[in-house]
PDB file of C-alpha atoms and ligand atoms in Angstrom:
ATOM      1  CA  UNK A   1     -46.272  18.102-218.734  1.00  0.00           C
ATOM      2  CA  UNK A   2     -49.738  19.653-218.920  1.00  0.00           C
ATOM      3  CA  UNK A   3     -52.621  17.263-219.319  1.00  0.00           C
ATOM      4  CA  UNK A   4     -56.179  18.029-220.412  1.00  0.00           C
ATOM      5  CA  UNK A   5     -57.829  17.688-217.022  1.00  0.00           C
ATOM      6  CA  UNK A   6     -54.747  17.954-214.864  1.00  0.00           C
ATOM      7  CA  UNK A   7     -54.831  14.621-213.083  1.00  0.00           C
ATOM      8  CA  UNK A   8     -51.423  13.458-211.947  1.00  0.00           C
ATOM      9  CA  UNK A   9     -49.886  10.719-209.849  1.00  0.00           C
ATOM     10  CA  UNK A  10     -46.300   9.915-208.896  1.00  0.00           C
ATOM     11  CA  UNK A  11     -45.620   6.470-207.412  1.00  0.00           C
ATOM     12  CA  UNK A  12     -42.656   6.386-205.020  1.00  0.00           C
ATOM     13  CA  UNK A  13     -40.510   3.807-203.221  1.00  0.00           C
ATOM     14  CA  UNK A  14     -36.941   3.649-201.883  1.00  0.00           C
ATOM     15  CA  UNK A  15     -34.995   2.955-205.087  1.00  0.00           C
ATOM     16  CA  UNK A  16     -37.589   3.237-207.914  1.00  0.00           C
ATOM     17  CA  UNK A  17     -36.560  -0.170-209.265  1.00  0.00           C
ATOM     18  CA  UNK A  18     -38.947  -2.639-207.561  1.00  0.00           C
ATOM     19  CA  UNK A  19     -42.309  -1.431-206.277  1.00  0.00           C
ATOM     20  CA  UNK A  20     -42.954   2.007-207.767  1.00  0.00           C
ATOM     21  CA  UNK A  21     -42.179   1.082-211.419  1.00  0.00           C
ATOM     22  CA  UNK A  22     -44.621  -1.838-211.051  1.00  0.00           C
ATOM     23  CA  UNK A  23     -47.286   0.506-209.665  1.00  0.00           C
ATOM     24  CA  UNK A  24     -46.632   3.037-212.445  1.00  0.00           C
ATOM     25  CA  UNK A  25     -46.835   0.413-215.208  1.00  0.00           C
ATOM     26  CA  UNK A  26     -49.954  -1.206-213.751  1.00  0.00           C
ATOM     27  CA  UNK A  27     -51.700   2.159-213.378  1.00  0.00           C
ATOM     28  CA  UNK A  28     -50.752   3.255-216.904  1.00  0.00           C
ATOM     29  CA  UNK A  29     -52.151   0.028-218.354  1.00  0.00           C
ATOM     30  CA  UNK A  30     -55.404   0.388-216.387  1.00  0.00           C
ATOM     31  CA  UNK A  31     -55.804   4.028-217.398  1.00  0.00           C
ATOM     32  CA  UNK A  32     -55.118   3.055-221.023  1.00  0.00           C
ATOM     33  CA  UNK A  33     -57.717   0.285-220.934  1.00  0.00           C
ATOM     34  CA  UNK A  34     -60.202   2.686-219.311  1.00  0.00           C
ATOM     35  CA  UNK A  35     -59.563   5.192-222.150  1.00  0.00           C
ATOM     36  CA  UNK A  36     -58.448   7.932-219.767  1.00  0.00           C
ATOM     37  CA  UNK A  37     -54.647   7.740-219.999  1.00  0.00           C
ATOM     38  CA  UNK A  38     -54.496  11.066-221.892  1.00  0.00           C
ATOM     39  CA  UNK A  39     -56.019  12.806-218.860  1.00  0.00           C
ATOM     40  CA  UNK A  40     -53.186  11.666-216.620  1.00  0.00           C
ATOM     41  CA  UNK A  41     -49.585  12.540-215.936  1.00  0.00           C
ATOM     42  CA  UNK A  42     -48.154   9.264-214.583  1.00  0.00           C
ATOM     43  CA  UNK A  43     -44.595   8.707-213.335  1.00  0.00           C
ATOM     44  CA  UNK A  44     -42.574   7.062-210.582  1.00  0.00           C
ATOM     45  CA  UNK A  45     -39.566   8.041-208.527  1.00  0.00           C
ATOM     46  CA  UNK A  46     -37.275   7.185-205.631  1.00  0.00           C
ATOM     47  CA  UNK A  47     -36.682   8.732-202.247  1.00  0.00           C
ATOM     48  CA  UNK A  48     -32.981   7.784-202.647  1.00  0.00           C
ATOM     49  CA  UNK A  49     -30.512   8.551-205.450  1.00  0.00           C
ATOM     50  CA  UNK A  50     -29.068   5.037-205.308  1.00  0.00           C
ATOM     51  CA  UNK A  51     -30.333   3.584-208.622  1.00  0.00           C
ATOM     52  CA  UNK A  52     -30.741   6.695-210.786  1.00  0.00           C
ATOM     53  CA  UNK A  53     -30.824   5.732-214.487  1.00  0.00           C
ATOM     54  CA  UNK A  54     -31.312   2.021-213.813  1.00  0.00           C
ATOM     55  CA  UNK A  55     -34.072  -0.068-215.392  1.00  0.00           C
ATOM     56  CA  UNK A  56     -36.526  -1.858-213.062  1.00  0.00           C
ATOM     57  CA  UNK A  57     -35.304  -4.962-211.212  1.00  0.00           C
ATOM     58  CA  UNK A  58     -35.225  -7.997-213.566  1.00  0.00           C
ATOM     59  CA  UNK A  59     -37.621  -9.869-211.257  1.00  0.00           C
ATOM     60  CA  UNK A  60     -40.100  -7.000-211.443  1.00  0.00           C
ATOM     61  CA  UNK A  61     -39.812  -6.864-215.227  1.00  0.00           C
ATOM     62  CA  UNK A  62     -40.366 -10.640-215.410  1.00  0.00           C
ATOM     63  CA  UNK A  63     -43.456 -10.295-213.224  1.00  0.00           C
ATOM     64  CA  UNK A  64     -44.818  -7.481-215.386  1.00  0.00           C
ATOM     65  CA  UNK A  65     -44.064  -9.399-218.584  1.00  0.00           C
ATOM     66  CA  UNK A  66     -45.916 -12.449-217.231  1.00  0.00           C
ATOM     67  CA  UNK A  67     -48.961 -10.184-216.839  1.00  0.00           C
ATOM     68  CA  UNK A  68     -48.514  -8.500-220.248  1.00  0.00           C
ATOM     69  CA  UNK A  69     -47.587  -5.146-218.706  1.00  0.00           C
ATOM     70  CA  UNK A  70     -44.788  -3.053-220.288  1.00  0.00           C
ATOM     71  CA  UNK A  71     -42.307  -0.730-218.617  1.00  0.00           C
ATOM     72  CA  UNK A  72     -39.637   1.443-220.198  1.00  0.00           C
ATOM     73  CA  UNK A  73     -38.980   3.288-216.944  1.00  0.00           C
ATOM     74  CA  UNK A  74     -35.550   4.397-215.742  1.00  0.00           C
ATOM     75  CA  UNK A  75     -35.088   5.187-212.077  1.00  0.00           C
ATOM     76  CA  UNK A  76     -35.054   8.809-210.979  1.00  0.00           C
ATOM     77  CA  UNK A  77     -35.084  10.562-207.644  1.00  0.00           C
ATOM     78  CA  UNK A  78     -38.049  12.634-206.461  1.00  0.00           C
ATOM     79  CA  UNK A  79     -37.405  16.374-206.982  1.00  0.00           C
ATOM     80  CA  UNK A  80     -38.782  19.502-205.341  1.00  0.00           C
ATOM     81  CA  UNK A  81     -40.779  20.185-208.514  1.00  0.00           C
ATOM     82  CA  UNK A  82     -42.593  16.872-208.080  1.00  0.00           C
ATOM     83  CA  UNK A  83     -44.281  18.248-204.964  1.00  0.00           C
ATOM     84  CA  UNK A  84     -45.675  21.087-207.114  1.00  0.00           C
ATOM     85  CA  UNK A  85     -46.373  19.192-210.349  1.00  0.00           C
ATOM     86  CA  UNK A  86     -48.184  16.152-208.967  1.00  0.00           C
ATOM     87  CA  UNK A  87     -51.576  16.134-207.267  1.00  0.00           C
ATOM     88  CA  UNK A  88     -50.922  12.709-205.729  1.00  0.00           C
ATOM     89  CA  UNK A  89     -47.690  11.160-204.510  1.00  0.00           C
ATOM     90  CA  UNK A  90     -48.444   7.551-203.551  1.00  0.00           C
ATOM     91  CA  UNK A  91     -45.797   5.562-201.700  1.00  0.00           C
ATOM     92  CA  UNK A  92     -45.348   2.046-200.413  1.00  0.00           C
ATOM     93  CA  UNK A  93     -44.367   1.986-196.728  1.00  0.00           C
ATOM     94  CA  UNK A  94     -43.987   4.129-193.603  1.00  0.00           C
ATOM     95  CA  UNK A  95     -40.323   4.796-194.324  1.00  0.00           C
ATOM     96  CA  UNK A  96     -41.215   6.248-197.758  1.00  0.00           C
ATOM     97  CA  UNK A  97     -43.920   8.332-196.080  1.00  0.00           C
ATOM     98  CA  UNK A  98     -41.459   9.772-193.553  1.00  0.00           C
ATOM     99  CA  UNK A  99     -38.852  10.542-196.255  1.00  0.00           C
ATOM    100  CA  UNK A 100     -41.449  12.210-198.513  1.00  0.00           C
ATOM    101  CA  UNK A 101     -42.962  14.295-195.721  1.00  0.00           C
ATOM    102  CA  UNK A 102     -39.479  15.462-194.726  1.00  0.00           C
ATOM    103  CA  UNK A 103     -38.721  16.441-198.342  1.00  0.00           C
ATOM    104  CA  UNK A 104     -42.131  18.143-198.702  1.00  0.00           C
ATOM    105  CA  UNK A 105     -41.387  20.314-195.669  1.00  0.00           C
ATOM    106  CA  UNK A 106     -38.545  21.883-197.675  1.00  0.00           C
ATOM    107  CA  UNK A 107     -40.856  22.840-200.551  1.00  0.00           C
ATOM    108  CA  UNK A 108     -42.886  26.053-200.234  1.00  0.00           C
ATOM    109  CA  UNK A 109     -46.587  25.730-201.107  1.00  0.00           C
ATOM    110  CA  UNK A 110     -46.326  22.095-202.131  1.00  0.00           C
ATOM    111  CA  UNK A 111     -49.655  20.815-203.426  1.00  0.00           C
ATOM    112  CA  UNK A 112     -49.099  17.055-203.618  1.00  0.00           C
ATOM    113  CA  UNK A 113     -51.210  14.845-201.397  1.00  0.00           C
ATOM    114  CA  UNK A 114     -48.744  12.320-199.972  1.00  0.00           C
ATOM    115  CA  UNK A 115     -50.432   9.010-199.194  1.00  0.00           C
ATOM    116  CA  UNK A 116     -49.785   5.281-198.930  1.00  0.00           C
ATOM    117  CA  UNK A 117     -50.885   3.496-202.114  1.00  0.00           C
ATOM    118  CA  UNK A 118     -52.115   0.733-199.789  1.00  0.00           C
ATOM    119  CA  UNK A 119     -54.670   3.130-198.297  1.00  0.00           C
ATOM    120  CA  UNK A 120     -56.714   2.401-201.450  1.00  0.00           C
ATOM    121  CA  UNK A 121     -56.609  -1.401-201.002  1.00  0.00           C
ATOM    122  CA  UNK A 122     -60.123  -2.854-200.683  1.00  0.00           C
ATOM    123  CA  UNK A 123     -58.415  -5.768-198.854  1.00  0.00           C
ATOM    124  CA  UNK A 124     -56.869  -3.278-196.400  1.00  0.00           C
ATOM    125  CA  UNK A 125     -53.214  -4.342-196.797  1.00  0.00           C
ATOM    126  CA  UNK A 126     -51.822  -0.929-195.970  1.00  0.00           C
ATOM    127  CA  UNK A 127     -48.123  -1.597-196.538  1.00  0.00           C
ATOM    128  CA  UNK A 128     -46.575  -2.767-199.821  1.00  0.00           C
ATOM    129  CA  UNK A 129     -43.396  -4.422-198.565  1.00  0.00           C
ATOM    130  CA  UNK A 130     -39.985  -4.101-200.208  1.00  0.00           C
ATOM    131  CA  UNK A 131     -39.380  -7.298-202.264  1.00  0.00           C
ATOM    132  CA  UNK A 132     -35.676  -6.467-202.851  1.00  0.00           C
ATOM    133  CA  UNK A 133     -34.387  -9.266-200.621  1.00  0.00           C
ATOM    134  CA  UNK A 134     -37.413 -11.418-201.440  1.00  0.00           C
ATOM    135  CA  UNK A 135     -38.527 -13.966-204.026  1.00  0.00           C
ATOM    136  CA  UNK A 136     -40.555 -14.007-207.230  1.00  0.00           C
ATOM    137  CA  UNK A 137     -43.627 -14.608-205.058  1.00  0.00           C
ATOM    138  CA  UNK A 138     -42.934 -11.373-203.196  1.00  0.00           C
ATOM    139  CA  UNK A 139     -42.876  -9.496-206.521  1.00  0.00           C
ATOM    140  CA  UNK A 140     -46.132 -11.222-207.472  1.00  0.00           C
ATOM    141  CA  UNK A 141     -47.674 -10.058-204.209  1.00  0.00           C
ATOM    142  CA  UNK A 142     -46.508  -6.484-204.918  1.00  0.00           C
ATOM    143  CA  UNK A 143     -48.102  -6.750-208.373  1.00  0.00           C
ATOM    144  CA  UNK A 144     -51.441  -7.946-206.966  1.00  0.00           C
ATOM    145  CA  UNK A 145     -51.471  -5.223-204.287  1.00  0.00           C
ATOM    146  CA  UNK A 146     -50.674  -2.599-206.948  1.00  0.00           C
ATOM    147  CA  UNK A 147     -53.511  -3.884-209.130  1.00  0.00           C
ATOM    148  CA  UNK A 148     -56.090  -3.676-206.356  1.00  0.00           C
ATOM    149  CA  UNK A 149     -54.923  -0.270-205.176  1.00  0.00           C
ATOM    150  CA  UNK A 150     -54.510   1.278-208.637  1.00  0.00           C
ATOM    151  CA  UNK A 151     -57.992   0.109-209.637  1.00  0.00           C
ATOM    152  CA  UNK A 152     -59.539   1.705-206.545  1.00  0.00           C
ATOM    153  CA  UNK A 153     -57.425   4.862-206.937  1.00  0.00           C
ATOM    154  CA  UNK A 154     -58.449   5.235-210.598  1.00  0.00           C
ATOM    155  CA  UNK A 155     -62.122   4.723-209.722  1.00  0.00           C
ATOM    156  CA  UNK A 156     -61.908   7.313-206.944  1.00  0.00           C
ATOM    157  CA  UNK A 157     -60.568   9.830-209.485  1.00  0.00           C
ATOM    158  CA  UNK A 158     -62.930   9.182-212.406  1.00  0.00           C
TER     159      UNK A 158
HETATM  160  C1  WE7 B   1     -32.515  -1.431-201.845  1.00  0.00           C
HETATM  161  C2  WE7 B   1     -33.859  -1.800-201.832  1.00  0.00           C
HETATM  162  C3  WE7 B   1     -34.596  -1.672-203.020  1.00  0.00           C
HETATM  163  C4  WE7 B   1     -33.041  -2.088-199.876  1.00  0.00           C
HETATM  164  N1  WE7 B   1     -34.002  -1.219-204.140  1.00  0.00           N
HETATM  165  N2  WE7 B   1     -31.953  -0.965-202.975  1.00  0.00           N
HETATM  166 CL1  WE7 B   1     -28.440  -1.002-200.964  1.00  0.00          CL
HETATM  167  C5  WE7 B   1     -29.375   0.467-201.066  1.00  0.00           C
HETATM  168  C6  WE7 B   1     -29.085   1.497-200.157  1.00  0.00           C
HETATM  169  C7  WE7 B   1     -29.820   2.685-200.212  1.00  0.00           C
HETATM  170  C8  WE7 B   1     -30.814   2.846-201.170  1.00  0.00           C
HETATM  171  C9  WE7 B   1     -31.058   1.787-202.048  1.00  0.00           C
HETATM  172 CL2  WE7 B   1     -32.264   2.013-203.139  1.00  0.00          CL
HETATM  173  C10 WE7 B   1     -30.331   0.587-202.022  1.00  0.00           C
HETATM  174  C11 WE7 B   1     -30.587  -0.528-202.993  1.00  0.00           C
HETATM  175  C12 WE7 B   1     -32.723  -0.874-204.112  1.00  0.00           C
HETATM  176  N3  WE7 B   1     -35.895  -2.013-203.060  1.00  0.00           N
HETATM  177  N4  WE7 B   1     -34.175  -2.218-200.596  1.00  0.00           N
HETATM  178  N5  WE7 B   1     -32.038  -1.613-200.629  1.00  0.00           N
HETATM  179  C13 WE7 B   1     -32.970  -2.392-198.475  1.00  0.00           C
HETATM  180  C14 WE7 B   1     -33.913  -3.291-197.957  1.00  0.00           C
HETATM  181  C15 WE7 B   1     -33.882  -3.619-196.601  1.00  0.00           C
HETATM  182  C16 WE7 B   1     -32.943  -3.074-195.756  1.00  0.00           C
HETATM  183  C17 WE7 B   1     -32.010  -2.182-196.262  1.00  0.00           C
HETATM  184  C18 WE7 B   1     -32.015  -1.839-197.612  1.00  0.00           C
HETATM  185  C19 WE7 B   1     -30.987  -0.869-198.097  1.00  0.00           C
END
């Protein structure tokens, strides 16, 4: 778990099969290309326990593959330890934010900063919408939002 300079980020959405695994994979690739991946603990998780153990949605994997991004993630639910182990917990929409803040209230001395990933978007698209009932274009939009936000987040922590 420990990393050399202790930077850590957990990306979170409802089921950890659509948005947050895309964000995690995009951020890991950017950090790798920037030569700083060893300084980071990077993971993703769900507010719900619905999809635990599942791979990312096939449409998300297709989107990532089209952009030469890999993911071997399997869905997991956010745990109490996550609020201690991660400096940043970045989520996708207001519902995620409410669920995470409610969970955080049950963890003594939690250190994680809980924020919307979209707060880092230079194009100011604050919410990354759930593409679950959407199309390939919706996944593409999620990917582009994640790219912009992850780039800005990485720069703000370099
Ligand atoms: C989703 C989802 C997403 C919605 N990934 N699921 Cl059926 C269901 C019920 C509780 C938790 C989860 Cl995770 C799921 C399956 C997986 N991105 N988005 N469901 C969704 C979207 C809009 C309105 C209602 C739901 C449940």
